[in-house]
XYZ file of C-alpha atoms in Angstrom:
644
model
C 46.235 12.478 -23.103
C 44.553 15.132 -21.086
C 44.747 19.428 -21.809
C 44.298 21.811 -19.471
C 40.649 21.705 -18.446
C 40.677 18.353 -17.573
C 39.086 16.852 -20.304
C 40.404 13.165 -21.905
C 41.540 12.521 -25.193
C 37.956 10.107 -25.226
C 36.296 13.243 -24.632
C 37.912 15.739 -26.975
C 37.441 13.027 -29.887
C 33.392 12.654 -29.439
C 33.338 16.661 -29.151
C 32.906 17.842 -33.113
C 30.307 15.284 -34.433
C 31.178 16.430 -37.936
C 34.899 15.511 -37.732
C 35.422 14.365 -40.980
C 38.975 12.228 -40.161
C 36.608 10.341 -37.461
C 33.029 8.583 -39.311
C 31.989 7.057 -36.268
C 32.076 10.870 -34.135
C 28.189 11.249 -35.099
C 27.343 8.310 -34.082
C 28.907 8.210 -30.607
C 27.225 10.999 -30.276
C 24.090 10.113 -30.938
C 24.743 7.499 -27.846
C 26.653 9.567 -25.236
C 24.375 12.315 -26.056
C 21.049 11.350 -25.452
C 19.207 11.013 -21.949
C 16.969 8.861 -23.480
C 19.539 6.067 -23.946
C 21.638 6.517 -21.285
C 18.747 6.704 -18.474
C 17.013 3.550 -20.300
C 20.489 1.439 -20.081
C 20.188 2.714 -15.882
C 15.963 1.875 -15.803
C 16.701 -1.675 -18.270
C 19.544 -2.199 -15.072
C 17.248 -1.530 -12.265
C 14.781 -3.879 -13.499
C 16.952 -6.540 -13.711
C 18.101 -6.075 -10.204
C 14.888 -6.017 -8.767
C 12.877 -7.986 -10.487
C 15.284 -11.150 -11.166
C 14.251 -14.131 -8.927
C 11.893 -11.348 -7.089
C 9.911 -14.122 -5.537
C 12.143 -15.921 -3.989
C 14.003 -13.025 -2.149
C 13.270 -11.768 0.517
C 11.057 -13.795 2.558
C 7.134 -12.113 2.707
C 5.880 -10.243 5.958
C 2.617 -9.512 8.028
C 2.730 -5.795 6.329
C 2.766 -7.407 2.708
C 0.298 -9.337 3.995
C -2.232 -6.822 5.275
C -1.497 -4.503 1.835
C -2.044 -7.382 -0.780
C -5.716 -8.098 1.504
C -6.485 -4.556 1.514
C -6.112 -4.132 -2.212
C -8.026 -6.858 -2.644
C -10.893 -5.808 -0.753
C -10.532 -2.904 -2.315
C -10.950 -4.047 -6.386
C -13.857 -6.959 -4.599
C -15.615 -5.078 -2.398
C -14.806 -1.552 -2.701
C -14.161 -1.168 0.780
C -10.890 0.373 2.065
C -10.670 -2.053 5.087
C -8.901 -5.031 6.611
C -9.514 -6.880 9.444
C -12.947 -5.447 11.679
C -12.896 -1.721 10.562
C -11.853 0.422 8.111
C -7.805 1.355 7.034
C -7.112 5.094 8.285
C -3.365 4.116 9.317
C -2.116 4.981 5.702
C -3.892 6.832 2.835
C -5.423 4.789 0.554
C -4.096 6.452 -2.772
C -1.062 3.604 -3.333
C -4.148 1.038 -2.702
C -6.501 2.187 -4.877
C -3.163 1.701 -7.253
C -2.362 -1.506 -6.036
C -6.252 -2.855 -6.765
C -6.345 -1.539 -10.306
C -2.737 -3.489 -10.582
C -4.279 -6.506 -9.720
C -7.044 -6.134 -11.725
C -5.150 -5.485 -14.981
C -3.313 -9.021 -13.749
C -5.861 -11.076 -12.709
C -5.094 -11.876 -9.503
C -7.155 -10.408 -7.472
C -9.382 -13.336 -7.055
C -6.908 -16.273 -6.802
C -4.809 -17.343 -4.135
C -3.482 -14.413 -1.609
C 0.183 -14.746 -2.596
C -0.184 -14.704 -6.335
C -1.997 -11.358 -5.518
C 1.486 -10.583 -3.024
C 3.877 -11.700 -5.803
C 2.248 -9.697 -8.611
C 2.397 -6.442 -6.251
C 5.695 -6.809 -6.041
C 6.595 -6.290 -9.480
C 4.297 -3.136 -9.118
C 6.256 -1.942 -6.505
C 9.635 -2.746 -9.035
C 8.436 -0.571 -11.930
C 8.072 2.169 -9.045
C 11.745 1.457 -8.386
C 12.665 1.721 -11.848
C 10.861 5.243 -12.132
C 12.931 6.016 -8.950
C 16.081 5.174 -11.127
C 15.167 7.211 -13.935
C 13.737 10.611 -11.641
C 17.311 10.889 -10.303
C 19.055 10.172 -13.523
C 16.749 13.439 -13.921
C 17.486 15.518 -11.133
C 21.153 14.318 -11.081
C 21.637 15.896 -14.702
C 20.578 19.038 -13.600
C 18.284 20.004 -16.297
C 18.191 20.315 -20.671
C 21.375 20.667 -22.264
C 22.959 24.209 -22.392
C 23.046 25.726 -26.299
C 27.046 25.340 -27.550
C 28.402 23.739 -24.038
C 28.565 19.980 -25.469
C 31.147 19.004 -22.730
C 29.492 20.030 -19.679
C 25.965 18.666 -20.752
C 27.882 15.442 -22.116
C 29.728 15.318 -18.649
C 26.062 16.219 -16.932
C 24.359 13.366 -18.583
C 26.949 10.927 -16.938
C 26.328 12.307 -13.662
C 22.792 11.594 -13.595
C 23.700 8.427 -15.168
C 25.851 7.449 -12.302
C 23.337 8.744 -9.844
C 20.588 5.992 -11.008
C 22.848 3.414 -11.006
C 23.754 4.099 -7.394
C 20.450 3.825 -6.680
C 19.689 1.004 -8.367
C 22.513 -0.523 -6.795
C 22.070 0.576 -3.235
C 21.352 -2.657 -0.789
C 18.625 -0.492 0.774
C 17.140 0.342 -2.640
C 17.598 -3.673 -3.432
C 16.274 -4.651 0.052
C 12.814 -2.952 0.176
C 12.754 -2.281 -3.383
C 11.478 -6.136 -4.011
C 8.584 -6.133 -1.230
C 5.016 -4.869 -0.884
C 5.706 -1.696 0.949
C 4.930 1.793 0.569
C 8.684 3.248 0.119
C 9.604 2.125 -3.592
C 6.162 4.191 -4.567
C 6.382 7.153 -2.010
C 10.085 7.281 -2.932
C 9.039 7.874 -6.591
C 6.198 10.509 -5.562
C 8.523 12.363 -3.212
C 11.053 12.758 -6.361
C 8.792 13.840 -8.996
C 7.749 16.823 -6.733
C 11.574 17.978 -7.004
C 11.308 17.282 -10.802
C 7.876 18.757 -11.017
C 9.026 21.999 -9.035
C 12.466 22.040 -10.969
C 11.112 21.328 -14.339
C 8.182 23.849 -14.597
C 10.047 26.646 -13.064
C 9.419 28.730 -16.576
C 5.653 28.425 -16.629
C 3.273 30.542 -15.423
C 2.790 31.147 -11.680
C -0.838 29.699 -11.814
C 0.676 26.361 -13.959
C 3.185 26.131 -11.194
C 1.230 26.475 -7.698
C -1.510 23.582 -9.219
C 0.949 21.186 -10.735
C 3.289 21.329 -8.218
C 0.465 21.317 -5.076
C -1.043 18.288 -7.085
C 2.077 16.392 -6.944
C 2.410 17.263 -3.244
C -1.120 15.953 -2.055
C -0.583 12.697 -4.266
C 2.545 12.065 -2.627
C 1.607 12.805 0.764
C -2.042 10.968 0.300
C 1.194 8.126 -0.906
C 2.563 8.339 2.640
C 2.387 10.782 4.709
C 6.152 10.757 5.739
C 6.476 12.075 2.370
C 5.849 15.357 3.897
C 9.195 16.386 4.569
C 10.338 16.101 0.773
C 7.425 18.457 -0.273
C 9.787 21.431 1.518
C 12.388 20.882 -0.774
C 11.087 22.951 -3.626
C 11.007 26.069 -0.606
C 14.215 25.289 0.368
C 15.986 25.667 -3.190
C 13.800 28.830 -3.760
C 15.999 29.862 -0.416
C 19.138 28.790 -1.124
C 18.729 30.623 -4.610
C 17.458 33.616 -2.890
C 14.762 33.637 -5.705
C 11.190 35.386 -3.975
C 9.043 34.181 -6.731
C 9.973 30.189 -6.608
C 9.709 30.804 -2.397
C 5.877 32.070 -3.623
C 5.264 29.193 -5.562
C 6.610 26.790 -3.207
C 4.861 28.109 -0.045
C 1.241 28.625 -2.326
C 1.947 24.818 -3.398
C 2.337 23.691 -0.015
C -1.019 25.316 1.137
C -2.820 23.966 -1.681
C -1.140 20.375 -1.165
C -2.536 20.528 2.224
C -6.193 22.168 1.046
C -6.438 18.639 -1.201
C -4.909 16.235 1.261
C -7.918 17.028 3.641
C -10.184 14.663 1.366
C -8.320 12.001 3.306
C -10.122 12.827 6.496
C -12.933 14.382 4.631
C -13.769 10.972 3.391
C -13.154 9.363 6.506
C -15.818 11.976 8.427
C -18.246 11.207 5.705
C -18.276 7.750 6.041
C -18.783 7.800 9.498
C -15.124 7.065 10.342
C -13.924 9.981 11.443
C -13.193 9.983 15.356
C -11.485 6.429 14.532
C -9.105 8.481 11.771
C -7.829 11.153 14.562
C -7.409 8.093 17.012
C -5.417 6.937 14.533
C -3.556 9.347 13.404
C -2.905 10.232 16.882
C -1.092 6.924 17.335
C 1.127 7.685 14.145
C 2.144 11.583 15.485
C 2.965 9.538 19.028
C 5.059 7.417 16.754
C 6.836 9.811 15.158
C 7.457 11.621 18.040
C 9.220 8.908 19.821
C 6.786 9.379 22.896
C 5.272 5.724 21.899
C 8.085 3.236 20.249
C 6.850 0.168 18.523
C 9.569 -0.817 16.346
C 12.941 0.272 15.407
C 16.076 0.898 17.232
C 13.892 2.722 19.775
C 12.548 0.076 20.991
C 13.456 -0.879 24.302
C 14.724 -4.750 23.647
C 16.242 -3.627 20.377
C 20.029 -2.853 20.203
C 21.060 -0.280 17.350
C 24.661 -2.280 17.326
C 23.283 -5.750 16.430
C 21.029 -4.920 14.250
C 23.639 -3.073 12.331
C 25.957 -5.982 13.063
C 23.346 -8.583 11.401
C 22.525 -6.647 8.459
C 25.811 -4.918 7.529
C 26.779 -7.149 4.415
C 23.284 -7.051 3.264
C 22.767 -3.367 3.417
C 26.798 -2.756 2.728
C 26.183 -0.770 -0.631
C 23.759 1.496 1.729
C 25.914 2.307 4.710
C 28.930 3.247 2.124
C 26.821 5.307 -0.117
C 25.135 6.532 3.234
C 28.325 7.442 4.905
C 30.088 9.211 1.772
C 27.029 10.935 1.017
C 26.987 12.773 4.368
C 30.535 14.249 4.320
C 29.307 15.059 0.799
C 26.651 17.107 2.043
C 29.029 18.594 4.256
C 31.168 19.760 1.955
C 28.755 20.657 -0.267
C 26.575 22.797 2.491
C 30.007 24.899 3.395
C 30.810 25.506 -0.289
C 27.343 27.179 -0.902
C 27.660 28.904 2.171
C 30.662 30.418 1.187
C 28.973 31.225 -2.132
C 26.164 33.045 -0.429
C 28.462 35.088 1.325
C 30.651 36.302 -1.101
C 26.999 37.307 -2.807
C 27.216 35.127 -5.477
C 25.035 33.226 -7.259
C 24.734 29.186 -6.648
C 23.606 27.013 -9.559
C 20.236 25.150 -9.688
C 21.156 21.571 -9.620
C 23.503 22.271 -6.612
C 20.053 24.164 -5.025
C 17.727 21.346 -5.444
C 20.238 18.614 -4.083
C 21.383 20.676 -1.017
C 17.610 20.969 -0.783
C 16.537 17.935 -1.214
C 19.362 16.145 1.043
C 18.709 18.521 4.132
C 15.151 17.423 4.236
C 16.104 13.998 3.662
C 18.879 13.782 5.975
C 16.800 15.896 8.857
C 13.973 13.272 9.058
C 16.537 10.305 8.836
C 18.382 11.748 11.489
C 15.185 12.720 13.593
C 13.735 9.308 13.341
C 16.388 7.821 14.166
C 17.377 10.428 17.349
C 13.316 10.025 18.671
C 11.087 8.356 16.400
C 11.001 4.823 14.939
C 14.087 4.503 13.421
C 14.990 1.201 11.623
C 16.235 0.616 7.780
C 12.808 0.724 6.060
C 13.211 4.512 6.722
C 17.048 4.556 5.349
C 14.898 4.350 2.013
C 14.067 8.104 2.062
C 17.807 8.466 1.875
C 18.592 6.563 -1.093
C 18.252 8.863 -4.098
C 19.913 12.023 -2.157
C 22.573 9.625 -1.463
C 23.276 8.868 -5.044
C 23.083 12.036 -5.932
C 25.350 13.586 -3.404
C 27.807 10.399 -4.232
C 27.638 11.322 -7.904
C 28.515 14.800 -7.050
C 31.715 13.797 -5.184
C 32.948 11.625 -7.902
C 32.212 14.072 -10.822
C 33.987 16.417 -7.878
C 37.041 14.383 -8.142
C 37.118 13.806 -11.437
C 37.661 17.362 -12.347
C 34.037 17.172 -13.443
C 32.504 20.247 -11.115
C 32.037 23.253 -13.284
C 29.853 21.136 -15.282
C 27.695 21.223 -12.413
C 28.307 24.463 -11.240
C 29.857 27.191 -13.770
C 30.596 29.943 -11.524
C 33.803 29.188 -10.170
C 34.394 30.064 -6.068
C 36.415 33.251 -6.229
C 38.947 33.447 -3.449
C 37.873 35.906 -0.781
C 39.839 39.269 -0.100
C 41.258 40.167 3.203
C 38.273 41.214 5.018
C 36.707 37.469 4.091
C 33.393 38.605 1.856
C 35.090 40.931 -1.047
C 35.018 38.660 -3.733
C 38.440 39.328 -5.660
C 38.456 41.045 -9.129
C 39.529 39.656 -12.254
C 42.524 40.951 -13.703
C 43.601 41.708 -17.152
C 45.063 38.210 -18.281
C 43.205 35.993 -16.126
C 39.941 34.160 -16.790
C 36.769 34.633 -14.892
C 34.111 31.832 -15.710
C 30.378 32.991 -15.090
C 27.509 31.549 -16.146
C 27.899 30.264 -19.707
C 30.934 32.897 -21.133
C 34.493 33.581 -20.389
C 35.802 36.778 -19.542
C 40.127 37.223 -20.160
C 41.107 40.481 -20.011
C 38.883 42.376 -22.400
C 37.916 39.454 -24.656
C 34.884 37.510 -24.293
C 34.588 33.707 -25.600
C 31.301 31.491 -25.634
C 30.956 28.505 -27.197
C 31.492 24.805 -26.792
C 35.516 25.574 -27.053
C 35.748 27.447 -24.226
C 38.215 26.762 -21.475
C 36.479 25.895 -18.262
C 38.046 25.110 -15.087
C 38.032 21.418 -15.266
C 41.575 20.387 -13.613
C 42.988 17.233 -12.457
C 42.978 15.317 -16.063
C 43.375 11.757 -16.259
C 44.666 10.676 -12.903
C 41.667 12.647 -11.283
C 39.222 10.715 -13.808
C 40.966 7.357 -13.594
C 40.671 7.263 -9.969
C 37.134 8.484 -9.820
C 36.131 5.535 -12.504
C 38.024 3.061 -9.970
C 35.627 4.113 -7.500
C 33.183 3.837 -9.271
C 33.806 0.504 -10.080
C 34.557 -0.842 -6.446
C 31.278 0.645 -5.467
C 29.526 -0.919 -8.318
C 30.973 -4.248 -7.861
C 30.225 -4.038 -3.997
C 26.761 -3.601 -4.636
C 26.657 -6.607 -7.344
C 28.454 -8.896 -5.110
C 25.764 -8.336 -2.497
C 23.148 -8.306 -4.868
C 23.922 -11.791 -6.361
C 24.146 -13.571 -2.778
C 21.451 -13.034 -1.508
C 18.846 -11.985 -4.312
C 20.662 -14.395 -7.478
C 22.223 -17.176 -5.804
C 20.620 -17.263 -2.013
C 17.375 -18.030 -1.221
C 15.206 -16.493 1.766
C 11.416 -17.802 0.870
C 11.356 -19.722 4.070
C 7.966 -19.138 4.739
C 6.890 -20.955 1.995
C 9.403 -23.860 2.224
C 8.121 -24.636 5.726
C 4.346 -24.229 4.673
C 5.339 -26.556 2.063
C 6.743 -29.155 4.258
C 3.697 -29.238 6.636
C 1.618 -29.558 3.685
C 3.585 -33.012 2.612
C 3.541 -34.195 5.907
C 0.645 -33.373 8.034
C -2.992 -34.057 7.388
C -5.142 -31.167 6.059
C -6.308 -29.280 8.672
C -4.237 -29.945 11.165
C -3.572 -26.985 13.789
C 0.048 -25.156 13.689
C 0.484 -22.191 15.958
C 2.303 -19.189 14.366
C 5.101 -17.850 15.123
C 4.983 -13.713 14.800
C 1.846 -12.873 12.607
C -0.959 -15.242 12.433
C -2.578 -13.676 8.859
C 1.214 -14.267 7.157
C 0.980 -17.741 8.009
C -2.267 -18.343 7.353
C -1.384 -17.002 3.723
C 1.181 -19.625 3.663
C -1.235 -22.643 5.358
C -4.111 -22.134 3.006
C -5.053 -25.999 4.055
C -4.342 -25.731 7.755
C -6.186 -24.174 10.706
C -3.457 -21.421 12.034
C -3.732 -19.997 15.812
C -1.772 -17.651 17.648
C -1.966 -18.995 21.259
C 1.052 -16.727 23.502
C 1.186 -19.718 25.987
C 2.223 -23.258 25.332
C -0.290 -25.609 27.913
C -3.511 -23.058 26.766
C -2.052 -24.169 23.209
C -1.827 -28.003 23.927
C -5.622 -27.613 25.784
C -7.065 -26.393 22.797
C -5.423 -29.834 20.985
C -2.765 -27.522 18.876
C 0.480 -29.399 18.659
C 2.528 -28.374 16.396
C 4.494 -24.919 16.604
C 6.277 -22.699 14.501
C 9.011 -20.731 15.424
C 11.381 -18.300 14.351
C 14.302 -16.805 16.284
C 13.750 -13.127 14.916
C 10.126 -13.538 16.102
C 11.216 -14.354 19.635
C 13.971 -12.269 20.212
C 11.726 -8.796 19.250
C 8.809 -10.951 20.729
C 6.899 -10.001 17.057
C 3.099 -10.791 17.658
C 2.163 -14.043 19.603
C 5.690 -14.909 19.740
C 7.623 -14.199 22.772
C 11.220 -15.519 24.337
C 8.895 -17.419 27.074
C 6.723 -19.330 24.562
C 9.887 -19.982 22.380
C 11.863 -21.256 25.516
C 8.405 -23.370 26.024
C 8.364 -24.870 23.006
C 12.417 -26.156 22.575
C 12.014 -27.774 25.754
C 9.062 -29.614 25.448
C 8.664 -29.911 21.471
C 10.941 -32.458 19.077
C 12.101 -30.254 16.176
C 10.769 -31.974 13.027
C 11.856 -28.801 10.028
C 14.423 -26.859 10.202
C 15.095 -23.835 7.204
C 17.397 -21.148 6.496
C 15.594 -17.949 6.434
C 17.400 -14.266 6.206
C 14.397 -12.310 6.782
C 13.324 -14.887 9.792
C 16.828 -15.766 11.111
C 15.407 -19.628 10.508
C 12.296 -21.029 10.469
C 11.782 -24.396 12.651
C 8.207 -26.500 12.747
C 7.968 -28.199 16.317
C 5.665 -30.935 17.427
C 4.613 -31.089 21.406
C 3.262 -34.153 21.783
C 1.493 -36.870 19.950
C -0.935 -34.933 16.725
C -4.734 -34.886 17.482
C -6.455 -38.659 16.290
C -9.090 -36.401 13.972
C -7.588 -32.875 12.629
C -9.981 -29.390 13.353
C -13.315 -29.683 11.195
C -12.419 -25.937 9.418
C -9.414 -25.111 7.519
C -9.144 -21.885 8.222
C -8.406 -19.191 10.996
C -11.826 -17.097 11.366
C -11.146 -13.479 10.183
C -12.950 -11.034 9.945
C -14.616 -10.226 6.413
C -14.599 -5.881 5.317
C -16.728 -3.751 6.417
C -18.541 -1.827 3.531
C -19.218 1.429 5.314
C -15.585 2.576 3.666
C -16.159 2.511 0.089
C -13.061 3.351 -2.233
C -15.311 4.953 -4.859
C -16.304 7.460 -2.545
C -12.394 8.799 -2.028
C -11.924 8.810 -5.562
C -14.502 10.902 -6.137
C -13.589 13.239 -3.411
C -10.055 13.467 -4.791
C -10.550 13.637 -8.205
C -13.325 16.498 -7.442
C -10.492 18.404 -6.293
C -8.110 18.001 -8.251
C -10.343 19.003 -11.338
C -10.837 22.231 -9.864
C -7.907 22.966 -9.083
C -6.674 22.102 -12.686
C -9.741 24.096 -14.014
C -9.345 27.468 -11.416
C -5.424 27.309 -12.541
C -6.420 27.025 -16.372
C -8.721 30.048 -15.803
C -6.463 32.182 -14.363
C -3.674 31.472 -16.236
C -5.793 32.660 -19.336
C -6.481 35.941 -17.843
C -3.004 36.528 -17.135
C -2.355 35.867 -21.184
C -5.197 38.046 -21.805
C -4.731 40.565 -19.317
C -1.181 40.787 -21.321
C -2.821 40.892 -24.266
C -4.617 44.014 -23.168
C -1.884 46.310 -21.746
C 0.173 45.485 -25.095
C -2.520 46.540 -27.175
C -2.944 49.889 -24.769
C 0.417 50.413 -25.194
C 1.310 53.601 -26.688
C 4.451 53.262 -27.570
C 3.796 49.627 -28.991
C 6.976 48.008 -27.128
């Protein structure tokens, strides 16, 4: 049973919590009702997802590698460094993180990947706080006085919108590894909560919290960048001056306090290495130098798609709906502009915050380094806009977006007039002829009714179950730690400090051969001269020709080696362990690859207290002037003659 305005008989039953022919209203209520239950069953869901069997799925890399050290020398030496010099490549805010992580867990000081496993359930709780930011954003603010329906029908939205990202094979994918995404994903949405949620205080409150929350989440990652417009954008698309102040006053002072970053890295003597750096990372990002990605010259967009479609599948379907979302979405709001009429602030922010998203996708992968780590940064304005076309099909949009879309008069921009007898919805009240009704009763435009709603839930559901399908092959049921399955095999079977060539990235591997000297020779007889005769090899490795590995040391190796190990690897397309000739008669005298120890001319302490300088005075200069304004208020009202 369904009336007019699309709502379900479900629905009208859980409206009047007081119904006294139904006891149990009050307490669905209580349930359907609250955010706090409803985003806690979507953050208790992500969890699960990510952090079930997290070890074991997927397989480690040289970048987790390199982090877990860093942090390490971070908490042990206090030196922001890895390898001969000091890290300028990435700010070191999510390190400073990751050491205090890993001090609060004790691992620090143990074996490498204890340290690696233990920062990945770091980088899972930053996933769940992903989850429950969009459950946020997707509900589009607090609940509206007497309009139970719509904020009922609201909550589920943002509801829906976590779950799609905790569901999304991208979100899954790098959501269990030690990479910066799952944290600069959750600092990039809390500046569109921060921006969207303080929108009432005062303009001083504003500019410092939100510029705060724009350094942090730039000194995250600096890709982040592009999501710090989105706050400017909405103030645009809502034609509001005073937000566009805010937003353009928060984004100076975001930059003013990102500066410590290279202000550190001058005073410790760093800082023509940071601009050679960074220069190397603009290069990147401009596609004039290509590393990695699709870009890459022996890379082929096609395959890679090919060999990571089922893996990814929840992604590319939320991905590709989400887009002719947008589209749809972007054309409505135009229209709404034109006909000078107002546009609501959830639809604002998500337009806003899917443009940005969408633009640096879409750049990076046009130019820059394109690959799916970056299809992260489209995740949550994916769910969102994938919410917003179910709840759009259900019937469910003036929920979203009160003010209907009048039909346009002849000329195309006169919006048409209401007439006695029909009903105009603005805002929160309903205007029929001459009578006005507000309240929770009042009939919005909701149409469709239960066919609209049962086919939106079957959605839904498909989607859902896609993305659990996936999730339980390869992250449940599947394995993909073969790293550690072929370390372990060389361990049972070869002396102690034997030598084994890598395959790819010489520090992973050494990670994984604590008790074996690890080289990364590129050519097979300098190998076999230097007595190393066994040699690891993956497929991946010598196809993108990752590190030492390279198609001619690969082709090398098969023809002159006897394949003793052979795994299954996902991440590594198989791992194999090769022996080339008979093993040395006494194994290397040291165990281990010599690397170089940190440097400790790039203390963390220093940073800190470079950042947290600023950031205290730019709390105190905002508390200061937001007490004169008070004051200054104070003042005129008292001078007021008329006393108004």
């Amino acid at each position: 049973m369904s009336r007019a305005d699309g709502a379900t008989q479900l629905e009208l039953d859980a409206d009047d919590p007081n119904d006294p022919n139904d006891p149990s209203a009050a307490g669905r209520r209580r349930l359907v009702d609250r955010p706090a239950f409803l985003f806690g069953v979507a953050a208790a869901i992500a969890a699960l997802l990510l952090m079930l069997r997290l070890n074991r799925s997927p397989d480690f890399d040289q970048d987790e590698v390199v982090y877990t050290e860093l942090a390490r020398h971070i908490l042990n030496n206090d030196a922001v460094s890895i390898a001969r010099g000091p890290f300028l490549v990435h700010p070191p805010l999510y390190f400073l993180v990751a050491a205090a992580w890993q001090f609060l867990t004790r691992t620090g000081t143990g074996p490498v990947l204890d340290s690696l496993h233990a920062l990945r359930y770091l980088n899972a709780l930053f996933g769940v706080g992903v989850v429950v930011l969009v459950c946020v954003i997707g509900r589009g603010g607090p609940a509206r006085a007497m309009d139970r329906l719509a904020d009922r029908r609201r909550l589920l939205i943002g509801t829906l919108a976590g779950l799609l990202v905790a569901t999304n094979g991208f979100f899954l994918g790098f959501g269990r590894t030690v990479l910066l995404e799952p944290a600069a994903l959750f600092a990039g949405a809390g500046v569109v909560v921060i921006a969207t949620a303080w929108r009432h205080r005062s303009v001083p409150t504003q500019v410092a919290g939100l510029g705060i929350a724009v350094a942090l989440a730039c000194l995250t990652k600096q890709l982040v960048v592009f999501e710090a417009f989105t706050p400017l954008l909405a103030a645009l698309v809502l034609r509001d001056r005073r937000r566009s102040f805010i937003a353009l006053a928060a984004l100076g002072l975001g930059a003013l306090i990102w500066l410590t970053f290279p202000l550190w890295a001058a005073i410790t003597g760093h800082g023509s290495y940071f601009w050679s750096q960074q220069t190397v990372s603009l290069r990147r990002l401009s596609g004039l130098l290509q590393t990695s990605g699709i870009n890459v010259a022996q890379s082929s967009a096609s395959g890679e798609f090919s060999r990571t479609a089922w893996l990814y599948a929840s992604g590319y379907v939320q991905l590709a709906l989400a887009a002719m979302v947008l589209v749809v979405l972007v054309v409505r709001t135009a229209m709404r502009l034109i006909a000078r009429q107002s546009v609501s602030e959830p639809v604002a922010v998500v337009i806003a915050y899917s443009l940005t998203s969408f633009a640096f996708f879409g750049y990076s992968f046009a130019f820059g380094q394109g690959n799916q780590q970056f299809t992260m940064y489209t995740v949550p304005v994916s769910a969102l806009l994938c919410a917003y076309g179910i709840a759009g099909l259900a019937g469910w949009w003036p929920a979203i977006e009160p003010v209907s879309v009048e039909a346009f008069a002849a000329t195309g921009a006169a919006v048409a007039q209401p007439t006695p007898g029909t009903q105009t919805t603005t805002g929160t009240q309903t205007t029929t002829g001459a009578q006005t009704t507000t309240g929770a009763n009042r009939p919005h435009r909701f149409s469709g009714g239960t066919p609209r709603l049962i086919a939106a839930g079957v959605i839904c559901v498909l989607g859902l179950g896609l993305a659990l399908v996936g999730w339980g092959h390869y992250y449940l049921i599947g394995r993909d730690d073969g790293t550690t399955q072929a370390a372990a095999f060389v361990a049972r079977n070869l002396p102690a400090c034997t030598p084994v060539n890598a395959s790819g990235s010489q520090a992973r591997w050494q990670v994984a051969l604590a008790d074996q000297l690890v080289t990364d020779y590129q050519d097979g007889p300098t190998a076999l001269a230097a007595d190393v005769h066994v040699f690891l090899l993956s497929p991946k490795d010598a196809r993108n020709s990752y590190g030492n590995m390279t198609p001619k040391l690969a082709a090398w190796i098969s023809t002159n080696g006897t394949l003793i190990y052979r795994t299954a690897s996902r991440s590594s397309e198989g791992i194999q362990v090769w022996q080339v000739g008979p093993l040395a008669a006494k194994p290397a005298g040291t165990c281990r690859a010599n690397l170089p120890v940190p440097v400790r001319n790039a203390p963390a302490g220093t940073f800190v207290a470079l950042l947290g300088g600023a950031i205290l005075i730019v709390i105190g200069g905002s508390t200061l002037a937001a007490l004169g304004r008070q004051r200054g208020g104070r003042d005129a009202a008292a001078t007021d003659p008329s006393g108004s």
